[in-house]
PDB file of C-alpha atoms in Angstrom:
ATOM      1  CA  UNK A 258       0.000   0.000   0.000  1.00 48.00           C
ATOM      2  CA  UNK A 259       2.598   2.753   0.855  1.00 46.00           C
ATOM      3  CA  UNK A 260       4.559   1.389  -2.073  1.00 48.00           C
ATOM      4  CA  UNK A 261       1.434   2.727  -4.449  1.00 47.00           C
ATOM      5  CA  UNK A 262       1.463   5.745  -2.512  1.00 46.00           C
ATOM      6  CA  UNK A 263       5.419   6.645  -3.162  1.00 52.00           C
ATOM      7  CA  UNK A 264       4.179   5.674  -6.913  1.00 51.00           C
ATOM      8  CA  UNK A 265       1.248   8.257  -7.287  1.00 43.00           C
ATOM      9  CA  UNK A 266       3.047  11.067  -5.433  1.00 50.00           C
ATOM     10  CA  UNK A 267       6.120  10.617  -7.793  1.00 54.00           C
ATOM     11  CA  UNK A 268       3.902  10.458 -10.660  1.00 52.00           C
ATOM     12  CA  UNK A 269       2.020  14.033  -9.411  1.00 54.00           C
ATOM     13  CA  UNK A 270       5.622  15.500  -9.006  1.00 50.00           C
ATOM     14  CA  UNK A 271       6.577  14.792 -12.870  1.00 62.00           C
ATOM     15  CA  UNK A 272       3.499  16.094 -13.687  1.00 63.00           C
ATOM     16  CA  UNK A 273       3.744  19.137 -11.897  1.00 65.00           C
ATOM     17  CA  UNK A 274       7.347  19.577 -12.772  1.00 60.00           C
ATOM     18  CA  UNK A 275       6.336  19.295 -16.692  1.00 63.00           C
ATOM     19  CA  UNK A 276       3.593  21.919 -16.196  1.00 68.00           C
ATOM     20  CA  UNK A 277       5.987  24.285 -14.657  1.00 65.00           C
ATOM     21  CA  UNK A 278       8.504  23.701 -17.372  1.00 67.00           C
ATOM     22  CA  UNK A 279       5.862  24.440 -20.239  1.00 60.00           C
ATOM     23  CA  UNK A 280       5.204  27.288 -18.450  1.00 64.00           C
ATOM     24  CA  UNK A 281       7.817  29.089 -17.984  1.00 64.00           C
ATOM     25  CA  UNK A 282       9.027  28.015 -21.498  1.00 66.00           C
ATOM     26  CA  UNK A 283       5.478  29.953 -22.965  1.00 64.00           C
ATOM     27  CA  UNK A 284       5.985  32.864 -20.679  1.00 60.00           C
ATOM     28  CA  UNK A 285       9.463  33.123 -21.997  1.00 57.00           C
ATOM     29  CA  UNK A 286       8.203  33.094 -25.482  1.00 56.00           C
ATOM     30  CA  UNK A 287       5.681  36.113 -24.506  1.00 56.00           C
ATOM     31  CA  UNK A 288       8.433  37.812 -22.881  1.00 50.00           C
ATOM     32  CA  UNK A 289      10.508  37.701 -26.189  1.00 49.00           C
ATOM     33  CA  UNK A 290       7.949  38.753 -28.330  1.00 49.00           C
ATOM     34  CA  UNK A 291       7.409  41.928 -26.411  1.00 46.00           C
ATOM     35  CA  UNK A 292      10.657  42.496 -26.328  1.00 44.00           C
ATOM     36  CA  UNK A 293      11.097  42.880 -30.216  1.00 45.00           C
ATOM     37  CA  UNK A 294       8.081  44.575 -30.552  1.00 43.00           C
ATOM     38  CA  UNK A 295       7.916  47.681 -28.028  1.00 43.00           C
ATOM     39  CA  UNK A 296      10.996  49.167 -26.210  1.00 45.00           C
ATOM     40  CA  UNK A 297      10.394  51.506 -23.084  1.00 39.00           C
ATOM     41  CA  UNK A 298      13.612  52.867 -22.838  1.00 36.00           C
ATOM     42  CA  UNK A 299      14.420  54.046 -26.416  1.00 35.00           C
ATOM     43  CA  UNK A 300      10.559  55.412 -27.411  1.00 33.00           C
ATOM     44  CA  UNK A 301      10.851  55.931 -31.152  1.00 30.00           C
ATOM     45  CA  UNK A 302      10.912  59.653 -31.926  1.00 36.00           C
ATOM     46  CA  UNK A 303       9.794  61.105 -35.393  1.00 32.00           C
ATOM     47  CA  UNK A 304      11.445  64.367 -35.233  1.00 36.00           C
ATOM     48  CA  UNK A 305      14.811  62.437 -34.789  1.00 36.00           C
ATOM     49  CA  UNK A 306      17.024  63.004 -38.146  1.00 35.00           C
ATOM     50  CA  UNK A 307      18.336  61.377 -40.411  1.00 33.00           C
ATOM     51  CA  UNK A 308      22.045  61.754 -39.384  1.00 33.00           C
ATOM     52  CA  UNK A 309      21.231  60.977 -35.455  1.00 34.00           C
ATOM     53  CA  UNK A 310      19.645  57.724 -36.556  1.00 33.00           C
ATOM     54  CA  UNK A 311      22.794  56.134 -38.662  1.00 33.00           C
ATOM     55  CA  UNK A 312      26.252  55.978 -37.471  1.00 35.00           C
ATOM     56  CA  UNK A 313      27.985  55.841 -40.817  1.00 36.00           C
ATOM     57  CA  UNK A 314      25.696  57.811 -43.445  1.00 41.00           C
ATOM     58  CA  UNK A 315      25.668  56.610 -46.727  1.00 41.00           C
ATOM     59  CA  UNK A 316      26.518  59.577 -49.609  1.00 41.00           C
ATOM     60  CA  UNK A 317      23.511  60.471 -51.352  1.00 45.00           C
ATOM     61  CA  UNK A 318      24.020  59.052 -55.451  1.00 48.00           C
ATOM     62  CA  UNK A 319      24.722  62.050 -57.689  1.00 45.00           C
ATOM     63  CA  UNK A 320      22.208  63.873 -59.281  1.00 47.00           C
ATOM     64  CA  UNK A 321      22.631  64.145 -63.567  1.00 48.00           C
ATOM     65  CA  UNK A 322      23.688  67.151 -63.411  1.00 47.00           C
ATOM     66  CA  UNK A 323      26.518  66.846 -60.802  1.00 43.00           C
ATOM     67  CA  UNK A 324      30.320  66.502 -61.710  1.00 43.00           C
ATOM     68  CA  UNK A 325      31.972  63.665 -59.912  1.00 42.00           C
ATOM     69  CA  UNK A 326      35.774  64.586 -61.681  1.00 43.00           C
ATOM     70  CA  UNK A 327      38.178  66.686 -59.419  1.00 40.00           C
ATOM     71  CA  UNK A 328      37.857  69.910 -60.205  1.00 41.00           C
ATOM     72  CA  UNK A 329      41.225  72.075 -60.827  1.00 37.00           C
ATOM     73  CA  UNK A 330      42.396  74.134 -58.282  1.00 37.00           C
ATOM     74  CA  UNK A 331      42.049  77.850 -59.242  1.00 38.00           C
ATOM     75  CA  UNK A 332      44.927  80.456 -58.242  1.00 38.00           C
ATOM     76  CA  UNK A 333      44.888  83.868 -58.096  1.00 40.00           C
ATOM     77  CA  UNK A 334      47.752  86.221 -60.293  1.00 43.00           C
ATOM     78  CA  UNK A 335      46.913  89.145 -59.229  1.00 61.00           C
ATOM     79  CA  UNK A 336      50.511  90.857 -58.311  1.00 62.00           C
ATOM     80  CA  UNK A 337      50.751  92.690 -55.615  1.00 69.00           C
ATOM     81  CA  UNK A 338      51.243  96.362 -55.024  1.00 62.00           C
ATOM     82  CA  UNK A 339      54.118  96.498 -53.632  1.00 69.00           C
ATOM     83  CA  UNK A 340      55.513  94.679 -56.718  1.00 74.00           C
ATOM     84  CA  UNK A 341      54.102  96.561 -59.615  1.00 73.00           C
ATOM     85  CA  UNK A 342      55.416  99.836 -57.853  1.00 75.00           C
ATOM     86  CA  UNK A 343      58.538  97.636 -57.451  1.00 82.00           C
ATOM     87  CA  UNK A 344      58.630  97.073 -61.293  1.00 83.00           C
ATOM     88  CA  UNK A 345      57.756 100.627 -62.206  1.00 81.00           C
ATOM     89  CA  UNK A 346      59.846 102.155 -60.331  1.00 84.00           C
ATOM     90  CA  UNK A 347      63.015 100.116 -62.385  1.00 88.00           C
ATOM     91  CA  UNK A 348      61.234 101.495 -65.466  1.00 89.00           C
ATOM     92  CA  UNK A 349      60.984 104.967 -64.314  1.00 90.00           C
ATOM     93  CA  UNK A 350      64.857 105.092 -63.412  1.00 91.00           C
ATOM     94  CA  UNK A 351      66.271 108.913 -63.990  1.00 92.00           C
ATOM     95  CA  UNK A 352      69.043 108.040 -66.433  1.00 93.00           C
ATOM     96  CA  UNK A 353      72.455 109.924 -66.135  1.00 93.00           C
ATOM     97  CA  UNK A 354      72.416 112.717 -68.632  1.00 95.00           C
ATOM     98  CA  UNK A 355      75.756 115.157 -69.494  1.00 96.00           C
ATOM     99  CA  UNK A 356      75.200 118.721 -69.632  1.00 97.00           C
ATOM    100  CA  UNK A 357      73.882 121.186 -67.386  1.00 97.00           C
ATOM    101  CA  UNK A 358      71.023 121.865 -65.346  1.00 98.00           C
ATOM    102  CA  UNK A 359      69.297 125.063 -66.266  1.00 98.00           C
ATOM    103  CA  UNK A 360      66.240 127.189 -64.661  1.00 98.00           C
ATOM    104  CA  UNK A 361      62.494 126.000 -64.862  1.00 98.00           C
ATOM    105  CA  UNK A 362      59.389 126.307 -63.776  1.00 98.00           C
ATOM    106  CA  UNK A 363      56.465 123.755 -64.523  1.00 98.00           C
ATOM    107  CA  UNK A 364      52.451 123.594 -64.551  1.00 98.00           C
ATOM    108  CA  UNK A 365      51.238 119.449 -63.765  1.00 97.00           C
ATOM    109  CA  UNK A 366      47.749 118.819 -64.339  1.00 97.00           C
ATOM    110  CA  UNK A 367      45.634 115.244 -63.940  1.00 96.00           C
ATOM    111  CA  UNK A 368      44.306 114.723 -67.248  1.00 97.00           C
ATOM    112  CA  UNK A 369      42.597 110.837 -67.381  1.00 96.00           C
ATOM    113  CA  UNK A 370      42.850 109.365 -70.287  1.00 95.00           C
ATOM    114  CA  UNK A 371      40.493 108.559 -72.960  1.00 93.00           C
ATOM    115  CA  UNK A 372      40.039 104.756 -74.451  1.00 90.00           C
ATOM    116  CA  UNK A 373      43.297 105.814 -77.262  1.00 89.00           C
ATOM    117  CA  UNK A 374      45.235 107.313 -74.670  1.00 94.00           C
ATOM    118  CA  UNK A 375      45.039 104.706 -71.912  1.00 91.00           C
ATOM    119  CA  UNK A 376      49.000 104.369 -70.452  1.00 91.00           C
ATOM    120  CA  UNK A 377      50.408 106.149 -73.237  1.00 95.00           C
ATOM    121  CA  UNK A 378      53.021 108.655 -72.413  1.00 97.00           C
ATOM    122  CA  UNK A 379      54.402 111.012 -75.036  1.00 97.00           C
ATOM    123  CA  UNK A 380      57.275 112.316 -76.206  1.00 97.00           C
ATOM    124  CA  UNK A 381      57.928 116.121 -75.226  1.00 98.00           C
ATOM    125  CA  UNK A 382      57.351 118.544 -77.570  1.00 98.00           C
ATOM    126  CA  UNK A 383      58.889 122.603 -77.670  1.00 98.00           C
ATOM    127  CA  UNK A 384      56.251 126.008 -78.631  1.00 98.00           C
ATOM    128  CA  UNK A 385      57.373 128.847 -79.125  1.00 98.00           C
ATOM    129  CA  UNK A 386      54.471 130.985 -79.969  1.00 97.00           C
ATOM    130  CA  UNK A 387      50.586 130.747 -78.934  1.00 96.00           C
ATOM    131  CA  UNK A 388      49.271 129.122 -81.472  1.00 97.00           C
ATOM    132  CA  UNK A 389      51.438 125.892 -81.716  1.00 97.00           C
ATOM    133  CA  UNK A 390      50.068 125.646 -78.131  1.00 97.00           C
ATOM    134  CA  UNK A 391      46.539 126.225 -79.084  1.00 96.00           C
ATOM    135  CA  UNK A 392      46.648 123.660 -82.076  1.00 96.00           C
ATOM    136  CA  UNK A 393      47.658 121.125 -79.534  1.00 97.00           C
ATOM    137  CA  UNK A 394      45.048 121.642 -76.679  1.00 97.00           C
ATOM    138  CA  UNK A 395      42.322 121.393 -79.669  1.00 95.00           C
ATOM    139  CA  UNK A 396      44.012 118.299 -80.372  1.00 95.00           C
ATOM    140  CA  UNK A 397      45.010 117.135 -77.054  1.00 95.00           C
ATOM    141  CA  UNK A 398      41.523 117.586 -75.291  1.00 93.00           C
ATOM    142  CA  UNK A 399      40.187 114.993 -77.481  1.00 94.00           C
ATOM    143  CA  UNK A 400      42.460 112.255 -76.247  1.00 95.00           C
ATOM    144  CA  UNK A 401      42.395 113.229 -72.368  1.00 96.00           C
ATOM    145  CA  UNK A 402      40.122 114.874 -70.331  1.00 96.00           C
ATOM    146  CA  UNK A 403      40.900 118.352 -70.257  1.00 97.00           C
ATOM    147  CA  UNK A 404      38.912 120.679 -67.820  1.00 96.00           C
ATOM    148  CA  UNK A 405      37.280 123.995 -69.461  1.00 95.00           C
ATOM    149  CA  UNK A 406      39.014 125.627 -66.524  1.00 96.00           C
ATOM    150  CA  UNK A 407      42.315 124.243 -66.876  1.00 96.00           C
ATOM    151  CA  UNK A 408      42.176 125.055 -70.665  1.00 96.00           C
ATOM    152  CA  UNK A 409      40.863 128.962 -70.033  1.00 96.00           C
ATOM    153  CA  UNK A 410      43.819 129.168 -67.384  1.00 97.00           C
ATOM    154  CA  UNK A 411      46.819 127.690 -69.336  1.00 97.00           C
ATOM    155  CA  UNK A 412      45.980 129.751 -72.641  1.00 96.00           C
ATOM    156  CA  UNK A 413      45.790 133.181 -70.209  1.00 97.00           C
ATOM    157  CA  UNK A 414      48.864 132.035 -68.837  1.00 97.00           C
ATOM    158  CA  UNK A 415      51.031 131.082 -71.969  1.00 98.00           C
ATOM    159  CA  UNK A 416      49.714 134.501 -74.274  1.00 96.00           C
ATOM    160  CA  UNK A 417      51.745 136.083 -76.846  1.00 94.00           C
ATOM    161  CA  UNK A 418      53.949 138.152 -73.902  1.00 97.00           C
ATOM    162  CA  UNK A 419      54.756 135.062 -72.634  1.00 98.00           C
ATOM    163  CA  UNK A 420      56.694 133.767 -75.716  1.00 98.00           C
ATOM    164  CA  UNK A 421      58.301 137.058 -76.410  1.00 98.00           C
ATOM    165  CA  UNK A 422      61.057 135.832 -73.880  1.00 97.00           C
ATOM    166  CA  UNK A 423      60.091 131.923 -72.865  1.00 98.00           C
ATOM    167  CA  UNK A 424      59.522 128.886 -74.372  1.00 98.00           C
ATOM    168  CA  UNK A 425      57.441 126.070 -73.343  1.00 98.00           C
ATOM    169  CA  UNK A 426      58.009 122.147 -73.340  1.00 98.00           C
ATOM    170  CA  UNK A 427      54.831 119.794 -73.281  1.00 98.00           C
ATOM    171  CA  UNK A 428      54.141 116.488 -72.756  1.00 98.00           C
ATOM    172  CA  UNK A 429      51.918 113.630 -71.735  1.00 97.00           C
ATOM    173  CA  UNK A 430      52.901 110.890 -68.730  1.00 97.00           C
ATOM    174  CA  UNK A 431      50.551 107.768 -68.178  1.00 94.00           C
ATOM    175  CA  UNK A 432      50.647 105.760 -65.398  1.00 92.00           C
ATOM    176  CA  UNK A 433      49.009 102.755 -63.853  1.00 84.00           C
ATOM    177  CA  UNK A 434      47.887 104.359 -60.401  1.00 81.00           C
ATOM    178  CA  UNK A 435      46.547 107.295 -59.926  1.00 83.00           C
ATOM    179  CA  UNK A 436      47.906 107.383 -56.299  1.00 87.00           C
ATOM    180  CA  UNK A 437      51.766 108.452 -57.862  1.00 90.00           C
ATOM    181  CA  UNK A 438      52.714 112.077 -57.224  1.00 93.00           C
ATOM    182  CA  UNK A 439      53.946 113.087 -60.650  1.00 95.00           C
ATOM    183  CA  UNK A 440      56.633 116.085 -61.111  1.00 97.00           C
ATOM    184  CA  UNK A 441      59.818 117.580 -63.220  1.00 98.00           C
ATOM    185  CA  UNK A 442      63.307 116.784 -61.708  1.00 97.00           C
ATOM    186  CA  UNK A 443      65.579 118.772 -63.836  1.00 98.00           C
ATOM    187  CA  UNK A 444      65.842 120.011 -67.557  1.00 98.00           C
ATOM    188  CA  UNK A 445      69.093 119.311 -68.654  1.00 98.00           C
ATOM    189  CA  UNK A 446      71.113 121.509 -71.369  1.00 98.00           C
ATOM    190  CA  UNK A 447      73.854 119.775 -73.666  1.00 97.00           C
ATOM    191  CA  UNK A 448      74.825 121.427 -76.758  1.00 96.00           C
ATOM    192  CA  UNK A 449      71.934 119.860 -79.176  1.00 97.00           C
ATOM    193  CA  UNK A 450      69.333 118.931 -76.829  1.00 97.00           C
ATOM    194  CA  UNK A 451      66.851 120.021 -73.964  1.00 98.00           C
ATOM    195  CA  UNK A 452      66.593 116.732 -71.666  1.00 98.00           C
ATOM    196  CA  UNK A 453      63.451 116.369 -69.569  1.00 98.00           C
ATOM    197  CA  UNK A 454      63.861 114.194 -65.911  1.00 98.00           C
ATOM    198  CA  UNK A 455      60.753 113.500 -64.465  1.00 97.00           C
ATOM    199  CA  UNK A 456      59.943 112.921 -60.370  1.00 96.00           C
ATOM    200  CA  UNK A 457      58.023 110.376 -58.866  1.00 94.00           C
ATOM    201  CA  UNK A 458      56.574 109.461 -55.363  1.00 91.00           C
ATOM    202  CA  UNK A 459      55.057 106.266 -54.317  1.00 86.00           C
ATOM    203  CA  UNK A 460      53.002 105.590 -52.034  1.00 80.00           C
ATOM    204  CA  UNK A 461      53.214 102.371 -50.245  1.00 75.00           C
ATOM    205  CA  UNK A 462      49.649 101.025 -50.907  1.00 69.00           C
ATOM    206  CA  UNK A 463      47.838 103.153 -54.150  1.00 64.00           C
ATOM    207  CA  UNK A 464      45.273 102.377 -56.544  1.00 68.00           C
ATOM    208  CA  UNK A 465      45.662 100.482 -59.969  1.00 66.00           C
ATOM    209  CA  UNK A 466      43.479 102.801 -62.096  1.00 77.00           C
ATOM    210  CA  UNK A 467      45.279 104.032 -64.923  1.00 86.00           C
ATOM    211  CA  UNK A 468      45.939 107.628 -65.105  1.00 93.00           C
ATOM    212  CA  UNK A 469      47.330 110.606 -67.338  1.00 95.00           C
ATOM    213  CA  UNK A 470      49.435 113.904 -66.145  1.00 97.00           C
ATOM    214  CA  UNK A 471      50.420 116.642 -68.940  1.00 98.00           C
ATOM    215  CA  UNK A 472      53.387 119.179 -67.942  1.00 98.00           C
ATOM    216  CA  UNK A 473      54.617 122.460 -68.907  1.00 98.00           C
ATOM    217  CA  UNK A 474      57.784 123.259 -68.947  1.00 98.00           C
ATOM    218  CA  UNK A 475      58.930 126.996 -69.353  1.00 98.00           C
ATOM    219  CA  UNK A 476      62.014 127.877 -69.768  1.00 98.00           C
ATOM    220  CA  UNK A 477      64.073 130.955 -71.104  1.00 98.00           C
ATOM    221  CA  UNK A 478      64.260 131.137 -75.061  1.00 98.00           C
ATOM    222  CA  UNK A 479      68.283 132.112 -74.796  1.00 98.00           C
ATOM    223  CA  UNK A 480      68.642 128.743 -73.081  1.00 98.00           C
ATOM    224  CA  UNK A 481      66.491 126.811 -76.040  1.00 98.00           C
ATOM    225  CA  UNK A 482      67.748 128.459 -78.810  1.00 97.00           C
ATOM    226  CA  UNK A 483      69.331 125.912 -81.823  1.00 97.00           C
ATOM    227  CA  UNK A 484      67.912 123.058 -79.692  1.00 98.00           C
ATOM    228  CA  UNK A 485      65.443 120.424 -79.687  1.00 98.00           C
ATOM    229  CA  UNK A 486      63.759 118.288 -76.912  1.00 98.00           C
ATOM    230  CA  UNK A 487      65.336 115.026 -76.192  1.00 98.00           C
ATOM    231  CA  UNK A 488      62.781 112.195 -76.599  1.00 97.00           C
ATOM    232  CA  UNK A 489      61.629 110.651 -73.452  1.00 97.00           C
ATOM    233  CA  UNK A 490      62.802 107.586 -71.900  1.00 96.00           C
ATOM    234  CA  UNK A 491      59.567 107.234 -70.253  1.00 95.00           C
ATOM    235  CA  UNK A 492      57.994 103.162 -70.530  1.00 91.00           C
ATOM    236  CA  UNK A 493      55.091 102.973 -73.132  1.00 92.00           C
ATOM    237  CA  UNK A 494      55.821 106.398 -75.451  1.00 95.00           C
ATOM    238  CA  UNK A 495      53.417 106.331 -78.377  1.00 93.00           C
ATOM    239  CA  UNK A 496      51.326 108.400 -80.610  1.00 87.00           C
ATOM    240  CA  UNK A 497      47.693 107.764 -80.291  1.00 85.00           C
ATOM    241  CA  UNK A 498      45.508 108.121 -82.846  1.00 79.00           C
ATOM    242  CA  UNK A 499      42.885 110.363 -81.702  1.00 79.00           C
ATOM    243  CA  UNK A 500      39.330 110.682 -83.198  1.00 75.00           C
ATOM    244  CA  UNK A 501      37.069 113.815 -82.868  1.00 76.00           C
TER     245      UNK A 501
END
């Protein structure tokens, strides 16, 4: 009798035991499936980006009109100020010239330059009455820009007195800054030939607009008689061709 009893207890115990297991085995299962479905500690969020939501993005495909070749490298060549005054200033060198210096006085006035005259300097040129100097402000004015006021002032100036005992040496200088202080060194006598030397000041930092100076030169008749006007050694001497 207690030997059927040991029996049907040990029998109740597996059974119990194999409830239990499938159990726990099903709640597991339950457990799992929530899991994958639903997680309370990262809530999904819709106004997340793109970028916070992938750790390595991928690069978006090109679009038909995008270049996927290297481009070149571009490089600037503008030169610097400090250079081109560097470089002018070797072509603007005062040569050495043998004779004698002799007494001046001179008129500079700004006169920008028109599309024919733009850099062009010109070699000096010697009046000795009015109206060589009138034919070549008519002329002049229509290759830089004259003022009505500078005109009216240089022909009041330079009137037929004037020439009775002076003579007057004119010419054009153009530059590419407007910023250089532009003047008359010297005139220089030698037995044949009036030499002109020119000044300069630069600045150390200037503009790169191209501009024109004309100068007048007077000097005494005696010392210009029986000679002509050296040409200049001015950079970039020409004779524009100038249309009315």
């Amino acid at each position: 009798m207690k030997t059927n009893i040991s029996r049907l207890k040990s029998h109740s115990v597996r059974r119990i035991a194999s409830i239990l297991i499938v159990l726990s085995l099903l709640l597991a299962g339950i457990l799992a499936t929530s899991c994958e479905t639903s997680d309370p500690s990262h809530p999904f969020d819709t106004s997340a980006s793109t970028s916070d939501l992938t750790t390595s993005p991928i690069p978006p495909e090109p679009s038909d009109n995008t270049k996927t070749e290297p481009q070149p490298t571009t490089t600037t060549t503008d030169i610097p100020w400090s250079q081109k005054i560097r470089d002018l200033k070797k072509k603007l060198l005062t040569p050495i010239v043998a004779g004698k210096s002799i007494p001046f006085s001179a008129r500079i006035l700004r006169t920008p330059p028109t599309a024919s005259t733009f850099g062009i300097s010109t070699d000096p040129v010697i009046f000795s009455n009015g109206k060589q100097l009138l034919d070549y402000l008519d002329e002049a004015r229509y290759g830089w820009q004259f003022s009505d006021d500078d005109i009216d002032q240089l022909l009041a100036a330079y009137d037929d007195d004037f020439f009775l005992k002076k003579v007057l040496i004119v010419g054009a200088i153009g530059l590419s800054s407007g910023s250089i202080k532009v003047g008359i060194e010297d005139i220089i006598q030698s037995d044949e030939q009036l030499n002109v030397l020119y000044r300069f000041q630069f600045p150390e930092t200037g503009t790169c607009d191209m501009m024109s100076w004309h100068y007048f030169v007077e000097i005494s008749a005696d010392d210009a008689s029986g000679r002509t006007v050296a040409k200049s050694y001015l950079p970039n001497i020409g004779t524009p061709t100038i249309v009315r």
